[in-house]
Amino acid sequence: MDFDWTRGFLLDFSVTDGLSQRAGSTKRRLSQMKGMYADAEAFEREVAGGDPVVYEFYELGTPEDSGDLAFGTSITYPGKVGNEYFMTKGHFHTVLETAEVYYTLSGEGCMLLENPEGDVALHPMIPGNALYVPKRYAHRSVNTGKVPLVSFYVFRADAGHNYATIETRGYRKLVVEGPGGIPVMMDNPKWGH
Ligand code: NI
């Protein structure tokens, strides 16, 4: 990629016209999230039925320097596994004391936060609204709507991603479709296993 990290650059962030021409996306299919959804039967059914792309994100290859800012776009697609909404894996930052900003561009959803001490928070993601993810909190986007949930993110470029903690232990809470189609949090029956 030919971004000028030294002297600055301008980038068209519309995914179809600009970003996809200049940056690579990483796609996560449902089969890559084994064990993360509560309903194992529904999970296997969805994987066998086409293994949908659950989310993808665009990264620009920012130099991993503490003075740089990494930014890009995250897209979580609509769908459910049983009554649990499509979501990202979620991660802590390797440098745990690193915050992040998500600015929602389109769609409807929420961000599930959890710190190592077990404090949990759920914030709505609303187009035109910026969400501050504080340092020390793992963050996961959840699409509770019918169209892709698209957000712009930016964080300190040397923070890194720690996916392993979530992959091994899971989140304490899940976000599922409750009565009347309203998203609700519930305890993750698999947490810690
Ligand atoms: Ni992050």
PDB file of C-alpha atoms and ligand atoms in Angstrom:
ATOM      1  CA  MET A   1       0.000   0.000   0.000  1.00  0.00           C
ATOM      2  CA  ASP A   2       1.226   3.448  -0.786  1.00  0.00           C
ATOM      3  CA  PHE A   3      -0.051   5.485   2.138  1.00  0.00           C
ATOM      4  CA  ASP A   4       2.275   8.295   3.078  1.00  0.00           C
ATOM      5  CA  TRP A   5       2.621   7.857   6.847  1.00  0.00           C
ATOM      6  CA  THR A   6       5.369  10.507   6.894  1.00  0.00           C
ATOM      7  CA  ARG A   7       3.722  13.402   5.056  1.00  0.00           C
ATOM      8  CA  GLY A   8       0.005  12.529   5.304  1.00  0.00           C
ATOM      9  CA  PHE A   9      -2.654  11.298   2.908  1.00  0.00           C
ATOM     10  CA  LEU A  10      -6.342  11.480   2.124  1.00  0.00           C
ATOM     11  CA  LEU A  11      -8.437   8.354   1.753  1.00  0.00           C
ATOM     12  CA  ASP A  12     -11.935   7.813   0.392  1.00  0.00           C
ATOM     13  CA  PHE A  13     -13.590   5.716   3.094  1.00  0.00           C
ATOM     14  CA  SER A  14     -16.573   4.492   1.102  1.00  0.00           C
ATOM     15  CA  VAL A  15     -15.963   0.763   1.112  1.00  0.00           C
ATOM     16  CA  THR A  16     -17.088   0.094  -2.445  1.00  0.00           C
ATOM     17  CA  ASP A  17     -15.503   3.070  -4.213  1.00  0.00           C
ATOM     18  CA  GLY A  18     -12.428   3.964  -2.233  1.00  0.00           C
ATOM     19  CA  LEU A  19     -11.245   1.833   0.621  1.00  0.00           C
ATOM     20  CA  SER A  20     -11.476  -1.566  -1.066  1.00  0.00           C
ATOM     21  CA  GLN A  21      -9.267  -0.276  -3.897  1.00  0.00           C
ATOM     22  CA  ARG A  22      -6.495   0.798  -1.532  1.00  0.00           C
ATOM     23  CA  ALA A  23      -6.588  -1.521   1.461  1.00  0.00           C
ATOM     24  CA  GLY A  24      -6.960  -5.218   2.098  1.00  0.00           C
ATOM     25  CA  SER A  25      -9.811  -6.673   4.107  1.00  0.00           C
ATOM     26  CA  THR A  26      -9.670  -9.617   6.472  1.00  0.00           C
ATOM     27  CA  LYS A  27     -12.789 -11.796   6.410  1.00  0.00           C
ATOM     28  CA  ARG A  28     -13.954 -13.992   9.277  1.00  0.00           C
ATOM     29  CA  ARG A  29     -16.282 -16.849   8.440  1.00  0.00           C
ATOM     30  CA  LEU A  30     -18.514 -18.463  11.011  1.00  0.00           C
ATOM     31  CA  SER A  31     -16.396 -21.655  11.056  1.00  0.00           C
ATOM     32  CA  GLN A  32     -13.485 -19.549  12.383  1.00  0.00           C
ATOM     33  CA  MET A  33     -15.542 -18.737  15.499  1.00  0.00           C
ATOM     34  CA  LYS A  34     -16.080 -22.267  16.776  1.00  0.00           C
ATOM     35  CA  GLY A  35     -17.042 -22.365  20.443  1.00  0.00           C
ATOM     36  CA  MET A  36     -17.926 -18.682  20.601  1.00  0.00           C
ATOM     37  CA  TYR A  37     -21.693 -19.065  20.135  1.00  0.00           C
ATOM     38  CA  ALA A  38     -23.828 -20.646  22.829  1.00  0.00           C
ATOM     39  CA  ASP A  39     -25.979 -22.832  20.557  1.00  0.00           C
ATOM     40  CA  ALA A  40     -23.558 -25.452  19.174  1.00  0.00           C
ATOM     41  CA  GLU A  41     -26.253 -27.187  17.107  1.00  0.00           C
ATOM     42  CA  ALA A  42     -27.334 -23.969  15.404  1.00  0.00           C
ATOM     43  CA  PHE A  43     -23.656 -23.155  14.839  1.00  0.00           C
ATOM     44  CA  GLU A  44     -23.005 -26.438  12.996  1.00  0.00           C
ATOM     45  CA  ARG A  45     -26.185 -25.973  10.949  1.00  0.00           C
ATOM     46  CA  GLU A  46     -25.133 -22.478   9.795  1.00  0.00           C
ATOM     47  CA  VAL A  47     -21.601 -23.621   8.978  1.00  0.00           C
ATOM     48  CA  ALA A  48     -22.911 -26.591   6.954  1.00  0.00           C
ATOM     49  CA  GLY A  49     -25.451 -24.328   5.263  1.00  0.00           C
ATOM     50  CA  GLY A  50     -22.827 -22.099   3.648  1.00  0.00           C
ATOM     51  CA  ASP A  51     -20.445 -20.895   6.371  1.00  0.00           C
ATOM     52  CA  PRO A  52     -21.310 -17.189   6.042  1.00  0.00           C
ATOM     53  CA  VAL A  53     -18.831 -14.324   6.392  1.00  0.00           C
ATOM     54  CA  VAL A  54     -19.726 -12.900   9.810  1.00  0.00           C
ATOM     55  CA  TYR A  55     -17.488  -9.842   9.672  1.00  0.00           C
ATOM     56  CA  GLU A  56     -14.586  -8.247   7.889  1.00  0.00           C
ATOM     57  CA  PHE A  57     -12.273  -5.354   8.560  1.00  0.00           C
ATOM     58  CA  TYR A  58     -10.017  -3.110   6.510  1.00  0.00           C
ATOM     59  CA  GLU A  59      -6.563  -2.263   7.823  1.00  0.00           C
ATOM     60  CA  LEU A  60      -4.105   0.112   6.211  1.00  0.00           C
ATOM     61  CA  GLY A  61      -0.880  -1.424   7.465  1.00  0.00           C
ATOM     62  CA  THR A  62      -0.025   1.472   9.764  1.00  0.00           C
ATOM     63  CA  PRO A  63       3.545   1.349  11.114  1.00  0.00           C
ATOM     64  CA  GLU A  64       3.311  -0.063  14.649  1.00  0.00           C
ATOM     65  CA  ASP A  65       4.794   2.970  16.343  1.00  0.00           C
ATOM     66  CA  SER A  66       3.427   4.534  19.548  1.00  0.00           C
ATOM     67  CA  GLY A  67       3.182   7.883  17.787  1.00  0.00           C
ATOM     68  CA  ASP A  68       1.096   6.575  14.891  1.00  0.00           C
ATOM     69  CA  LEU A  69      -2.640   5.917  14.746  1.00  0.00           C
ATOM     70  CA  ALA A  70      -4.059   2.753  13.223  1.00  0.00           C
ATOM     71  CA  PHE A  71      -7.477   3.184  11.655  1.00  0.00           C
ATOM     72  CA  GLY A  72      -9.831   1.432   9.306  1.00  0.00           C
ATOM     73  CA  THR A  73     -13.342   0.103   8.900  1.00  0.00           C
ATOM     74  CA  SER A  74     -15.072  -2.811  10.579  1.00  0.00           C
ATOM     75  CA  ILE A  75     -18.140  -4.431   8.995  1.00  0.00           C
ATOM     76  CA  THR A  76     -20.284  -6.898  10.937  1.00  0.00           C
ATOM     77  CA  TYR A  77     -22.934  -8.594   8.815  1.00  0.00           C
ATOM     78  CA  PRO A  78     -26.538  -9.226   9.884  1.00  0.00           C
ATOM     79  CA  GLY A  79     -27.454 -12.731  10.982  1.00  0.00           C
ATOM     80  CA  LYS A  80     -27.920 -14.983  13.990  1.00  0.00           C
ATOM     81  CA  VAL A  81     -26.764 -18.306  15.367  1.00  0.00           C
ATOM     82  CA  GLY A  82     -29.870 -19.543  17.142  1.00  0.00           C
ATOM     83  CA  ASN A  83     -31.021 -16.370  18.911  1.00  0.00           C
ATOM     84  CA  GLU A  84     -27.496 -14.944  19.233  1.00  0.00           C
ATOM     85  CA  TYR A  85     -26.567 -12.111  16.901  1.00  0.00           C
ATOM     86  CA  PHE A  86     -23.598 -12.140  14.527  1.00  0.00           C
ATOM     87  CA  MET A  87     -20.647 -10.462  16.230  1.00  0.00           C
ATOM     88  CA  THR A  88     -16.906 -10.005  15.985  1.00  0.00           C
ATOM     89  CA  LYS A  89     -14.566 -12.238  17.976  1.00  0.00           C
ATOM     90  CA  GLY A  90     -13.666  -9.277  20.153  1.00  0.00           C
ATOM     91  CA  HIS A  91     -10.242  -8.585  21.607  1.00  0.00           C
ATOM     92  CA  PHE A  92      -8.214  -6.938  24.310  1.00  0.00           C
ATOM     93  CA  HIS A  93      -5.302  -4.809  23.185  1.00  0.00           C
ATOM     94  CA  THR A  94      -1.914  -6.393  23.793  1.00  0.00           C
ATOM     95  CA  VAL A  95      -0.999  -3.097  25.435  1.00  0.00           C
ATOM     96  CA  LEU A  96      -4.010  -3.360  27.748  1.00  0.00           C
ATOM     97  CA  GLU A  97      -3.887   0.323  28.709  1.00  0.00           C
ATOM     98  CA  THR A  98      -4.952   1.433  25.238  1.00  0.00           C
ATOM     99  CA  ALA A  99      -8.317   2.984  24.396  1.00  0.00           C
ATOM    100  CA  GLU A 100     -10.015   3.105  20.984  1.00  0.00           C
ATOM    101  CA  VAL A 101     -12.716   5.151  19.260  1.00  0.00           C
ATOM    102  CA  TYR A 102     -15.445   3.642  17.067  1.00  0.00           C
ATOM    103  CA  TYR A 103     -17.533   5.965  14.935  1.00  0.00           C
ATOM    104  CA  THR A 104     -20.600   4.233  13.552  1.00  0.00           C
ATOM    105  CA  LEU A 105     -21.201   4.925   9.861  1.00  0.00           C
ATOM    106  CA  SER A 106     -24.268   2.760   9.178  1.00  0.00           C
ATOM    107  CA  GLY A 107     -26.348  -0.076  10.539  1.00  0.00           C
ATOM    108  CA  GLU A 108     -27.633  -0.898  13.982  1.00  0.00           C
ATOM    109  CA  GLY A 109     -25.913  -2.699  16.814  1.00  0.00           C
ATOM    110  CA  CYS A 110     -24.016  -2.497  20.044  1.00  0.00           C
ATOM    111  CA  MET A 111     -20.543  -2.853  21.509  1.00  0.00           C
ATOM    112  CA  LEU A 112     -19.954  -5.327  24.337  1.00  0.00           C
ATOM    113  CA  LEU A 113     -17.161  -4.319  26.717  1.00  0.00           C
ATOM    114  CA  GLU A 114     -15.530  -6.393  29.432  1.00  0.00           C
ATOM    115  CA  ASN A 115     -12.437  -5.800  31.543  1.00  0.00           C
ATOM    116  CA  PRO A 116     -10.215  -8.456  33.184  1.00  0.00           C
ATOM    117  CA  GLU A 117     -11.909  -7.833  36.557  1.00  0.00           C
ATOM    118  CA  GLY A 118     -15.282  -8.780  35.058  1.00  0.00           C
ATOM    119  CA  ASP A 119     -16.925  -5.390  34.682  1.00  0.00           C
ATOM    120  CA  VAL A 120     -19.270  -5.528  31.673  1.00  0.00           C
ATOM    121  CA  ALA A 121     -20.874  -2.698  29.698  1.00  0.00           C
ATOM    122  CA  LEU A 122     -23.085  -2.668  26.624  1.00  0.00           C
ATOM    123  CA  HIS A 123     -23.242   0.491  24.508  1.00  0.00           C
ATOM    124  CA  PRO A 124     -25.432   1.119  21.463  1.00  0.00           C
ATOM    125  CA  MET A 125     -23.714   1.763  18.126  1.00  0.00           C
ATOM    126  CA  ILE A 126     -25.692   4.462  16.334  1.00  0.00           C
ATOM    127  CA  PRO A 127     -24.832   6.024  12.953  1.00  0.00           C
ATOM    128  CA  GLY A 128     -23.282   9.440  13.479  1.00  0.00           C
ATOM    129  CA  ASN A 129     -22.262   8.617  17.068  1.00  0.00           C
ATOM    130  CA  ALA A 130     -18.752   8.080  18.383  1.00  0.00           C
ATOM    131  CA  LEU A 131     -18.186   5.376  20.978  1.00  0.00           C
ATOM    132  CA  TYR A 132     -15.241   5.598  23.362  1.00  0.00           C
ATOM    133  CA  VAL A 133     -13.832   2.205  24.293  1.00  0.00           C
ATOM    134  CA  PRO A 134     -11.810   2.804  27.469  1.00  0.00           C
ATOM    135  CA  LYS A 135      -8.406   1.266  28.081  1.00  0.00           C
ATOM    136  CA  ARG A 136      -8.393  -2.227  29.649  1.00  0.00           C
ATOM    137  CA  TYR A 137     -11.708  -3.294  28.072  1.00  0.00           C
ATOM    138  CA  ALA A 138     -12.144  -6.035  25.492  1.00  0.00           C
ATOM    139  CA  HIS A 139     -14.518  -4.900  22.743  1.00  0.00           C
ATOM    140  CA  ARG A 140     -16.851  -6.782  20.440  1.00  0.00           C
ATOM    141  CA  SER A 141     -19.288  -5.378  17.849  1.00  0.00           C
ATOM    142  CA  VAL A 142     -22.711  -7.017  17.670  1.00  0.00           C
ATOM    143  CA  ASN A 143     -25.074  -6.491  14.727  1.00  0.00           C
ATOM    144  CA  THR A 144     -28.646  -6.400  16.024  1.00  0.00           C
ATOM    145  CA  GLY A 145     -30.141  -5.070  12.778  1.00  0.00           C
ATOM    146  CA  LYS A 146     -30.948  -6.201   9.256  1.00  0.00           C
ATOM    147  CA  VAL A 147     -28.148  -4.477   7.320  1.00  0.00           C
ATOM    148  CA  PRO A 148     -24.336  -4.460   7.723  1.00  0.00           C
ATOM    149  CA  LEU A 149     -23.045  -2.600  10.788  1.00  0.00           C
ATOM    150  CA  VAL A 150     -20.180  -0.417   9.555  1.00  0.00           C
ATOM    151  CA  SER A 151     -17.879   1.569  11.823  1.00  0.00           C
ATOM    152  CA  PHE A 152     -14.639   3.519  11.610  1.00  0.00           C
ATOM    153  CA  TYR A 153     -12.072   2.737  14.302  1.00  0.00           C
ATOM    154  CA  VAL A 154      -8.863   4.402  15.406  1.00  0.00           C
ATOM    155  CA  PHE A 155      -6.353   3.485  18.123  1.00  0.00           C
ATOM    156  CA  ARG A 156      -2.666   3.831  19.025  1.00  0.00           C
ATOM    157  CA  ALA A 157      -0.792   1.905  16.362  1.00  0.00           C
ATOM    158  CA  ASP A 158       1.464  -0.144  18.632  1.00  0.00           C
ATOM    159  CA  ALA A 159      -1.373  -1.448  20.863  1.00  0.00           C
ATOM    160  CA  GLY A 160      -1.665  -4.836  19.151  1.00  0.00           C
ATOM    161  CA  HIS A 161      -4.522  -7.350  19.377  1.00  0.00           C
ATOM    162  CA  ASN A 162      -4.944 -10.050  21.984  1.00  0.00           C
ATOM    163  CA  TYR A 163      -7.577 -12.460  20.631  1.00  0.00           C
ATOM    164  CA  ALA A 164      -6.373 -15.469  22.613  1.00  0.00           C
ATOM    165  CA  THR A 165      -7.972 -14.533  25.933  1.00  0.00           C
ATOM    166  CA  ILE A 166     -11.437 -14.310  24.353  1.00  0.00           C
ATOM    167  CA  GLU A 167     -10.883 -17.393  22.169  1.00  0.00           C
ATOM    168  CA  THR A 168      -9.972 -19.466  25.213  1.00  0.00           C
ATOM    169  CA  ARG A 169     -12.282 -18.148  27.888  1.00  0.00           C
ATOM    170  CA  GLY A 170     -15.034 -16.295  26.024  1.00  0.00           C
ATOM    171  CA  TYR A 171     -16.996 -13.286  27.157  1.00  0.00           C
ATOM    172  CA  ARG A 172     -18.911 -13.370  30.431  1.00  0.00           C
ATOM    173  CA  LYS A 173     -22.028 -12.140  28.639  1.00  0.00           C
ATOM    174  CA  LEU A 174     -23.780 -12.820  25.332  1.00  0.00           C
ATOM    175  CA  VAL A 175     -26.127 -10.591  23.353  1.00  0.00           C
ATOM    176  CA  VAL A 176     -29.228 -12.403  22.125  1.00  0.00           C
ATOM    177  CA  GLU A 177     -32.593 -11.542  20.633  1.00  0.00           C
ATOM    178  CA  GLY A 178     -35.051 -11.357  23.511  1.00  0.00           C
ATOM    179  CA  PRO A 179     -38.861 -11.240  23.588  1.00  0.00           C
ATOM    180  CA  GLY A 180     -40.310  -8.819  21.030  1.00  0.00           C
ATOM    181  CA  GLY A 181     -37.067  -8.800  19.076  1.00  0.00           C
ATOM    182  CA  ILE A 182     -35.296  -6.658  21.669  1.00  0.00           C
ATOM    183  CA  PRO A 183     -31.551  -7.344  22.172  1.00  0.00           C
ATOM    184  CA  VAL A 184     -30.743  -8.489  25.703  1.00  0.00           C
ATOM    185  CA  MET A 185     -27.621  -9.605  27.562  1.00  0.00           C
ATOM    186  CA  MET A 186     -27.436 -13.011  29.187  1.00  0.00           C
ATOM    187  CA  ASP A 187     -24.754 -14.970  31.033  1.00  0.00           C
ATOM    188  CA  ASN A 188     -22.496 -16.996  28.752  1.00  0.00           C
ATOM    189  CA  PRO A 189     -23.015 -20.623  29.818  1.00  0.00           C
ATOM    190  CA  LYS A 190     -19.618 -21.514  28.312  1.00  0.00           C
ATOM    191  CA  TRP A 191     -17.621 -18.777  30.019  1.00  0.00           C
ATOM    192  CA  GLY A 192     -14.291 -19.944  31.386  1.00  0.00           C
ATOM    193  CA  HIS A 193     -14.428 -23.302  29.570  1.00  0.00           C
TER     194      HIS A 193
HETATM  195 NI    NI B   1      -9.336  -2.777  19.423  1.00  0.00          NI
END
